[in-house]
Amino acid sequence: MKKTKLVFLYLISSLIWLYASNYLLTHYIPSSLVNYFERGKEIFYILVTGGIFYFFILKKEELYTTKEQEKRLSTLINSMVDFVNFKDGEGRWIQANDFGLKLFQLENVDYFGKKDSELAEYSEFYSESLKYCEFSDEETWEKGTITRCEEIVSRSDGTSKIFDTIKVPLFHEDGSREGLVIIGRDITTLRQTEERLNRSEKLSVVGELSASVAHEIRNPLTSLKGFVQLLQMEDDKHQDYYQIMLDELNRINHIVGELLLLAKPQHLKYSKLAIQKILNDVISLLAVEATLYNVQIESNFPKEDIIIECEPNQLKQLFINLIKNSIEASKNDSKISISIGLLEDNRLAITVKDQGCGISKELLQKVGEPFYSSKEKGTGLGLTVSYKIVQSHKGNIMFDSEIGIGTTVNITLPVEQISSPAIGKSTVTA
C-alpha cells in the first residue's frame, strides 16, 4: 500500500509540474527565452526525478543490507543453546531466540512490544517466572551495570534448569534507558556434574577412612562379642545386660560392614537374575519388621520375569536400605508400594513409595551424603552405600518427598551392563 501511494504521489507531482511549467511558459516567459526555459525545465525534471530514484535505490540497498544483517543475527541467536533476549528501555520484548520462546512456551505468541507481565498471561505455568524477570530487570536498571546471577527455572515436566544469566543495560547519552540485552546460559549439566564430583570426593574420603578404621575395629570386636557370649552362658542373673551388650556389638559390626562396603573397590561380577526374585526375597526378609511397624508392603510386578544383569547381593542391600527406611518412616497402618517397569531405552525403573513423615526440601538435598542421617541412631551410611551401589550399576536414583505425605524413590538401572564392570556414572537428585 505504501509503494502504491508513492507511485501515485509521483504521478500527481509530475502532472502538476508539467501543467504549472507550461502555464508559466505560455503566459510569463518572453518568446526569446522560451527555448532556454524548455531546456531548463527538462533538465531540472531529469535531475529531480533522477535524484529521487537514486535516493530510493540507496534506501533499498540499505534496507536490503539491514535485512540481511537482521537475518544473519536471527540465524545466529536461534542457533545458540542459550536464552537470548533483547528489550527496549521500557522492558518490552524486541527479539528473542527460539530457545527462549520454547523455554517459556511462547512459540506461537506475538511477543514484539510486550512486557514480561503481559506475556505472563500467555503462559500460565511460567507466569510467575516471567513476572520475576521484570522485577530482576528493574534491579539491573537501578544498578546501571552488568549483572550476573544464577536463576532456576522450573519446567512443566517436573524438572528444572539452572541458568547463568547476564543482563547488560544500555543507556542513551543523556542517561535515559535505551535497551537491555539478556543472555542466559544453561549450566544445569555443569552443576549436576559438580554435585556428582563433590559426592565422589566425599565417598573417596569416606572410603579411605573406612579402610583404615574398619579392620582395626573388627578384631577387638570379635573378641568382645565372644567373651560376652561366654559370660551370657555362665551367668543367668544378668541376661538382660548381656543381651543389650550383644545388640550394641552387633550394631557396631553392622556399621563396620557398611564402612567396609564403601572402602571396597568396585570390581563387580555381574550375573543375570530376575529383578522380581531379588525384590521378593527382600520383601520376605523385611516382612516381620513391617508387621511390627503395622505397615503393609504392596508389590506391583509384571507377571513375566525381567532379567537384569547385576550383582544380586548389592541390589538386595540397596533395596533393604530403601525399604527399611520407608518402614521406619511410615505411619501406623500405612502402605509401602513397590513397582517395576521397563523403559523404552532398555532400562529398568523401580519405584519405592511410602506414606511416611516425608523429608523437607532442605534436608532432601543432603540425602546420600556420608554420615548425614535424620534418624536418632542412624549412621548416615545406609543411603551413601545405596548411592554407591546404584553408581556401580551405572544407574540413576532420584528422591522426591513432601512433609506429611511421604517419600518416593525412583531408580533406573540398565538391563544389560554393556561396558566393562567399572564404576559407572550416576546421578542422585533431590
Coordinates of C-alpha atoms in Angstrom, one line a residue:
M1 CA 0.0 0.0 0.0
K2 CA 2.9 2.3 0.8
K3 CA 4.5 1.7 -2.6
T4 CA 1.2 2.4 -4.4
K5 CA 0.9 5.7 -2.6
L6 CA 4.4 6.7 -3.5
V7 CA 3.8 6.0 -7.2
F8 CA 0.5 7.9 -7.1
L9 CA 2.2 10.9 -5.4
Y10 CA 5.0 10.8 -8.1
L11 CA 2.5 10.9 -10.9
I12 CA 0.4 13.7 -9.4
S13 CA 3.6 15.7 -8.7
S14 CA 4.8 15.2 -12.3
L15 CA 1.5 16.3 -13.8
I16 CA 1.4 19.4 -11.5
W17 CA 4.9 20.3 -12.6
L18 CA 4.1 19.8 -16.3
Y19 CA 0.9 21.9 -16.3
A20 CA 2.4 24.6 -14.0
S21 CA 5.6 25.0 -16.1
N22 CA 3.6 25.1 -19.4
Y23 CA 1.3 27.7 -17.9
L24 CA 4.4 29.8 -16.9
L25 CA 5.9 29.3 -20.4
T26 CA 2.7 30.4 -22.1
H27 CA 1.8 33.5 -20.0
Y28 CA 5.0 34.8 -18.4
I29 CA 8.1 33.8 -20.3
P30 CA 9.2 36.1 -23.2
S31 CA 9.4 34.4 -26.6
S32 CA 13.2 34.9 -26.8
L33 CA 13.6 32.8 -23.7
V34 CA 11.2 30.0 -24.4
N35 CA 13.7 27.6 -25.8
Y36 CA 16.0 28.1 -22.8
F37 CA 13.2 27.7 -20.4
E38 CA 12.0 24.5 -22.0
R39 CA 15.5 23.0 -22.0
G40 CA 16.0 24.1 -18.4
K41 CA 12.6 22.7 -17.4
E42 CA 13.5 19.3 -19.0
I43 CA 17.0 19.3 -17.3
F44 CA 15.5 20.2 -13.9
Y45 CA 12.9 17.5 -14.2
I46 CA 15.5 14.9 -15.2
L47 CA 17.7 15.9 -12.2
V48 CA 14.9 15.9 -9.7
T49 CA 13.5 12.6 -10.8
G50 CA 16.9 11.1 -11.2
G51 CA 17.7 12.3 -7.6
I52 CA 14.5 10.7 -6.3
F53 CA 15.2 7.4 -8.0
Y54 CA 18.9 7.5 -6.8
F55 CA 17.7 8.2 -3.2
F56 CA 15.2 5.2 -3.3
I57 CA 17.8 2.9 -4.8
L58 CA 20.2 3.8 -1.9
K59 CA 17.5 3.3 0.6
K60 CA 16.6 0.0 -1.0
E61 CA 20.2 -1.2 -0.8
E62 CA 20.5 -0.1 2.9
L63 CA 17.2 -1.8 3.7
Y64 CA 18.4 -5.0 1.9
T65 CA 21.7 -4.8 3.8
T66 CA 19.8 -4.2 7.1
K67 CA 17.5 -7.1 6.4
E68 CA 20.5 -9.4 5.6
Q69 CA 22.2 -8.4 8.8
E70 CA 19.0 -9.0 10.8
K71 CA 18.6 -12.4 9.1
R72 CA 22.2 -13.3 10.0
L73 CA 21.7 -12.1 13.6
S74 CA 18.5 -14.0 13.9
T75 CA 20.1 -17.2 12.5
L76 CA 23.0 -16.7 14.9
I77 CA 20.9 -16.3 18.0
N78 CA 18.5 -19.0 17.1
S79 CA 21.3 -21.5 16.7
M80 CA 22.5 -20.7 20.2
V81 CA 21.7 -23.1 23.0
D82 CA 21.5 -20.1 25.3
F83 CA 18.5 -17.9 26.1
V84 CA 18.9 -14.6 24.2
N85 CA 16.5 -11.7 24.6
F86 CA 16.6 -8.0 23.6
K87 CA 14.3 -5.5 25.3
D88 CA 13.8 -1.8 24.8
G89 CA 14.2 0.9 27.5
E90 CA 10.7 0.2 28.7
G91 CA 11.2 -3.5 29.1
R92 CA 9.3 -4.5 26.0
W93 CA 10.5 -7.5 24.1
I94 CA 12.1 -6.7 20.8
Q95 CA 13.6 -10.0 19.8
A96 CA 14.1 -13.4 21.4
N97 CA 15.6 -16.6 20.1
D98 CA 13.8 -19.9 19.6
F99 CA 15.4 -21.4 22.7
G100 CA 13.9 -18.7 24.9
L101 CA 10.5 -18.9 23.3
K102 CA 10.4 -22.6 23.7
L103 CA 11.6 -22.3 27.3
F104 CA 8.7 -20.1 28.3
Q105 CA 6.2 -21.8 26.0
L106 CA 5.8 -18.7 23.8
E107 CA 6.4 -20.2 20.4
N108 CA 3.1 -19.1 18.9
V109 CA 2.9 -15.8 20.7
D110 CA 3.4 -12.4 19.0
Y111 CA 5.8 -11.1 21.7
F112 CA 7.1 -8.0 20.0
G113 CA 6.4 -4.8 22.0
K114 CA 5.1 -6.7 25.1
K115 CA 6.4 -6.7 28.6
D116 CA 7.1 -9.8 30.7
S117 CA 3.9 -9.2 32.8
E118 CA 1.9 -9.1 29.6
L119 CA 3.5 -12.3 28.2
A120 CA 2.8 -13.9 31.6
E121 CA -0.9 -14.1 30.5
Y122 CA 0.0 -16.4 27.6
S123 CA 2.0 -18.9 29.7
E124 CA 0.2 -20.0 32.8
F125 CA 2.9 -22.3 34.1
Y126 CA 5.7 -19.7 33.6
S127 CA 3.6 -16.7 34.7
E128 CA 5.4 -16.2 38.0
S129 CA 8.9 -16.7 36.4
L130 CA 8.1 -14.1 33.7
K131 CA 6.9 -11.6 36.3
Y132 CA 10.0 -12.2 38.3
C133 CA 12.1 -11.4 35.2
E134 CA 10.5 -7.9 35.1
F135 CA 11.4 -7.4 38.7
S136 CA 15.1 -8.5 38.2
D137 CA 15.3 -6.3 35.1
E138 CA 14.4 -3.3 37.2
E139 CA 17.2 -4.2 39.7
T140 CA 19.7 -4.2 36.8
W141 CA 18.5 -0.8 35.6
E142 CA 18.8 0.6 39.1
K143 CA 22.4 -0.7 39.4
G144 CA 23.3 0.7 36.0
T145 CA 25.9 -2.0 35.4
I146 CA 26.2 -5.5 34.0
T147 CA 24.6 -8.0 36.5
R148 CA 25.2 -11.8 36.7
C149 CA 23.3 -14.3 38.7
E150 CA 22.0 -17.9 38.7
E151 CA 18.3 -18.4 38.1
I152 CA 16.4 -21.7 38.5
V153 CA 13.5 -22.2 36.0
S154 CA 11.1 -25.0 36.8
R155 CA 9.8 -26.9 33.8
S156 CA 6.4 -28.3 33.1
D157 CA 7.8 -31.9 33.1
G158 CA 8.8 -31.6 36.8
T159 CA 12.5 -30.9 36.2
S160 CA 14.3 -27.6 36.4
K161 CA 17.0 -25.8 34.6
I162 CA 19.8 -23.6 36.1
F163 CA 20.8 -20.6 34.1
D164 CA 23.8 -18.3 34.4
T165 CA 22.1 -15.1 33.5
I166 CA 23.9 -12.0 32.3
K167 CA 22.0 -8.7 31.9
V168 CA 23.5 -5.7 30.1
P169 CA 21.7 -2.4 30.4
L170 CA 22.2 0.1 27.5
F171 CA 21.7 3.9 28.0
H172 CA 21.4 6.9 25.7
E173 CA 23.9 9.8 26.0
D174 CA 21.5 11.7 28.2
G175 CA 21.4 8.8 30.6
S176 CA 17.9 7.6 29.7
R177 CA 17.3 3.9 29.1
E178 CA 17.9 2.5 25.6
G179 CA 17.7 -1.2 25.9
L180 CA 18.5 -4.4 27.8
V181 CA 20.4 -7.4 26.5
I182 CA 19.8 -10.7 28.4
I183 CA 21.8 -13.9 27.9
G184 CA 21.1 -17.0 29.9
R185 CA 23.4 -20.0 29.7
D186 CA 22.1 -23.4 30.7
I187 CA 24.5 -24.7 33.3
T188 CA 22.3 -27.5 34.6
T189 CA 24.6 -30.2 33.4
L190 CA 27.6 -28.3 34.9
R191 CA 26.0 -28.0 38.3
Q192 CA 25.0 -31.7 38.3
T193 CA 28.5 -32.7 37.3
E194 CA 29.9 -30.6 40.1
E195 CA 27.5 -32.2 42.5
R196 CA 28.5 -35.7 41.4
L197 CA 32.2 -34.8 41.7
N198 CA 31.5 -33.4 45.2
R199 CA 29.7 -36.6 46.2
S200 CA 32.5 -38.7 44.7
E201 CA 35.1 -36.8 46.6
K202 CA 33.2 -37.3 49.8
L203 CA 32.9 -41.0 49.0
S204 CA 36.6 -41.2 48.4
V205 CA 37.4 -39.6 51.7
V206 CA 34.9 -42.0 53.5
G207 CA 36.5 -45.0 51.7
E208 CA 40.0 -44.1 52.8
L209 CA 38.8 -43.5 56.3
S210 CA 36.8 -46.8 56.3
A211 CA 39.8 -48.8 55.0
S212 CA 42.0 -47.6 57.8
V213 CA 39.4 -47.9 60.6
A214 CA 37.1 -50.8 59.9
H215 CA 39.7 -53.6 60.2
E216 CA 41.1 -52.2 63.4
I217 CA 37.6 -52.2 64.9
R218 CA 36.6 -55.7 63.9
N219 CA 39.4 -57.6 65.5
P220 CA 38.7 -56.4 69.1
L221 CA 35.0 -56.5 68.3
T222 CA 35.2 -60.3 67.6
S223 CA 36.9 -60.8 71.0
L224 CA 34.4 -58.7 72.9
K225 CA 31.5 -60.5 71.3
G226 CA 33.0 -63.9 72.1
F227 CA 33.6 -63.1 75.8
V228 CA 30.1 -61.6 76.2
Q229 CA 28.5 -64.7 74.7
L230 CA 30.6 -66.8 77.1
L231 CA 29.5 -64.8 80.1
Q232 CA 25.9 -65.0 79.0
M233 CA 26.1 -68.8 79.0
E234 CA 27.6 -68.9 82.5
D235 CA 25.7 -66.1 84.3
D236 CA 21.9 -66.4 84.3
K237 CA 21.4 -63.4 86.6
H238 CA 22.4 -60.6 84.2
Q239 CA 21.0 -62.0 80.9
D240 CA 19.3 -58.6 80.0
Y241 CA 22.5 -56.8 80.3
Y242 CA 24.4 -59.3 78.2
Q243 CA 21.7 -59.1 75.5
I244 CA 21.9 -55.4 75.4
M245 CA 25.7 -55.6 75.1
L246 CA 25.4 -58.2 72.2
D247 CA 22.8 -56.0 70.4
E248 CA 25.1 -53.0 70.6
L249 CA 28.1 -55.1 69.5
N250 CA 26.0 -56.3 66.5
R251 CA 25.1 -52.7 65.7
I252 CA 28.8 -51.8 65.7
N253 CA 29.5 -54.7 63.5
H254 CA 26.8 -53.6 61.1
I255 CA 28.3 -50.1 60.9
V256 CA 31.7 -51.6 60.2
G257 CA 30.2 -53.7 57.5
E258 CA 28.8 -50.6 55.8
L259 CA 32.2 -48.9 56.1
L260 CA 33.9 -51.8 54.5
L261 CA 31.4 -51.8 51.7
L262 CA 32.3 -48.2 51.0
A263 CA 36.0 -48.9 51.2
K264 CA 36.0 -51.9 48.8
P265 CA 37.0 -51.2 45.2
Q266 CA 34.0 -52.0 42.9
H267 CA 35.1 -54.9 40.7
L268 CA 31.7 -56.5 40.3
K269 CA 31.0 -59.9 38.9
Y270 CA 27.6 -59.5 37.1
S271 CA 25.1 -62.3 36.8
K272 CA 21.7 -62.5 35.2
L273 CA 18.7 -62.7 37.5
A274 CA 15.0 -61.8 37.6
I275 CA 14.5 -58.5 39.4
Q276 CA 11.2 -59.8 40.8
K277 CA 13.1 -62.6 42.6
I278 CA 15.5 -60.1 44.2
L279 CA 12.7 -57.8 45.4
N280 CA 10.6 -60.7 46.6
D281 CA 13.5 -62.0 48.7
V282 CA 13.9 -58.6 50.2
I283 CA 10.2 -58.2 50.9
S284 CA 10.1 -61.6 52.6
L285 CA 13.2 -60.7 54.7
L286 CA 11.6 -57.4 55.9
A287 CA 8.0 -58.7 56.3
V288 CA 8.4 -59.3 60.0
E289 CA 9.8 -55.8 60.6
A290 CA 7.0 -54.3 58.5
T291 CA 4.4 -56.2 60.6
L292 CA 6.0 -54.8 63.8
Y293 CA 5.5 -51.3 62.5
N294 CA 2.0 -52.2 61.3
V295 CA 3.0 -51.4 57.7
Q296 CA 1.8 -53.2 54.6
I297 CA 4.2 -53.8 51.7
E298 CA 2.4 -53.9 48.3
S299 CA 4.2 -55.1 45.2
N300 CA 3.2 -54.4 41.6
F301 CA 5.4 -56.5 39.4
P302 CA 5.0 -57.7 35.8
K303 CA 4.0 -61.4 35.5
E304 CA 6.8 -62.1 33.1
D305 CA 10.2 -62.1 34.7
I306 CA 12.5 -59.2 33.8
I307 CA 16.1 -60.5 33.6
I308 CA 18.7 -57.9 34.7
E309 CA 22.4 -58.2 34.6
C310 CA 23.6 -57.2 38.1
E311 CA 25.4 -58.0 41.3
P312 CA 22.4 -59.6 43.2
N313 CA 23.8 -59.2 46.7
Q314 CA 24.4 -55.5 46.2
L315 CA 21.0 -54.9 44.8
K316 CA 19.5 -56.7 47.7
Q317 CA 21.5 -54.4 50.0
L318 CA 20.2 -51.4 48.1
F319 CA 16.5 -52.5 48.3
I320 CA 16.9 -53.5 52.0
N321 CA 18.3 -50.0 52.8
L322 CA 15.5 -48.2 50.9
I323 CA 12.5 -50.3 52.1
K324 CA 13.8 -50.4 55.6
N325 CA 14.0 -46.6 55.6
S326 CA 10.4 -46.5 54.3
I327 CA 9.2 -48.9 57.0
E328 CA 10.8 -46.8 59.8
A329 CA 9.4 -43.6 58.4
S330 CA 5.9 -44.9 57.7
K331 CA 2.9 -44.0 59.8
N332 CA 0.9 -46.7 61.6
D333 CA -1.4 -48.7 59.3
S334 CA 0.1 -47.3 56.1
K335 CA 1.3 -48.8 52.9
I336 CA 4.6 -49.1 51.0
S337 CA 4.2 -49.6 47.3
I338 CA 6.9 -51.2 45.2
S339 CA 6.6 -51.2 41.4
I340 CA 8.7 -52.3 38.4
G341 CA 8.5 -51.2 34.8
L342 CA 10.6 -51.3 31.6
L343 CA 11.5 -48.0 29.9
E344 CA 12.0 -47.5 26.1
D345 CA 15.8 -47.3 26.3
N346 CA 16.2 -50.8 27.6
R347 CA 16.4 -49.6 31.2
L348 CA 14.5 -50.8 34.3
A349 CA 12.5 -48.5 36.5
I350 CA 11.9 -49.4 40.2
T351 CA 9.8 -47.2 42.4
V352 CA 9.5 -47.4 46.2
K353 CA 6.8 -45.2 47.6
D354 CA 5.8 -44.8 51.2
Q355 CA 3.2 -42.7 53.2
G356 CA 5.6 -41.7 55.9
C357 CA 6.6 -38.4 57.5
G358 CA 8.4 -37.1 54.4
I359 CA 11.6 -35.1 54.2
S360 CA 11.9 -31.3 53.9
K361 CA 13.4 -29.8 50.7
E362 CA 16.4 -28.5 52.7
L363 CA 17.2 -32.0 54.1
L364 CA 16.4 -33.7 50.9
Q365 CA 19.4 -32.0 49.2
K366 CA 21.7 -33.8 51.7
V367 CA 20.3 -37.3 51.0
G368 CA 23.2 -39.6 50.2
E369 CA 25.9 -37.5 51.9
P370 CA 28.2 -39.6 54.2
F371 CA 27.4 -39.5 57.9
Y372 CA 24.2 -37.5 57.4
S373 CA 21.1 -39.0 58.9
S374 CA 17.8 -37.7 60.2
K375 CA 17.4 -40.8 62.5
E376 CA 18.4 -40.6 66.1
K377 CA 20.6 -43.7 65.9
G378 CA 21.4 -43.5 62.2
T379 CA 25.0 -43.7 60.9
G380 CA 24.4 -41.8 57.8
L381 CA 25.9 -44.5 55.7
G382 CA 22.9 -46.5 54.5
L383 CA 21.9 -44.2 51.7
T384 CA 25.6 -43.4 50.9
V385 CA 26.0 -47.2 50.4
S386 CA 22.8 -47.2 48.3
Y387 CA 24.1 -44.4 46.2
K388 CA 27.4 -46.2 45.5
I389 CA 25.6 -49.4 44.6
V390 CA 23.4 -47.5 42.0
Q391 CA 26.5 -45.8 40.8
S392 CA 28.4 -49.0 40.3
H393 CA 25.5 -50.4 38.3
K394 CA 25.5 -47.3 36.0
G395 CA 22.1 -46.3 37.2
N396 CA 20.2 -43.2 38.4
I397 CA 18.4 -42.7 41.7
M398 CA 16.1 -39.8 42.5
F399 CA 14.3 -38.9 45.7
D400 CA 11.1 -37.0 45.9
S401 CA 9.5 -36.2 49.2
E402 CA 6.9 -33.9 50.8
I403 CA 6.4 -33.4 54.5
G404 CA 3.4 -35.3 55.9
I405 CA 2.7 -37.0 52.6
G406 CA 5.6 -39.4 52.1
T407 CA 8.7 -40.2 50.0
T408 CA 9.1 -41.7 46.6
V409 CA 12.4 -43.2 45.4
N410 CA 12.8 -43.7 41.7
I411 CA 15.6 -45.9 40.5
T412 CA 16.6 -46.6 36.9
L413 CA 19.1 -49.4 36.0
P414 CA 20.3 -50.7 32.7
V415 CA 19.0 -54.2 31.9
E416 CA 22.4 -55.1 30.4
Q417 CA 25.8 -53.9 31.5
I418 CA 27.3 -53.3 28.1
S419 CA 30.6 -51.8 29.1
S420 CA 33.3 -53.2 31.4
P421 CA 32.4 -53.7 35.1
A422 CA 34.0 -50.4 36.1
I423 CA 32.2 -47.8 38.2
G424 CA 29.6 -46.1 36.0
K425 CA 28.3 -42.6 36.3
S426 CA 25.0 -42.0 38.2
T427 CA 23.0 -39.1 39.5
V428 CA 21.3 -38.6 42.8
T429 CA 18.7 -35.9 42.5
A430 CA 16.9 -34.5 45.5

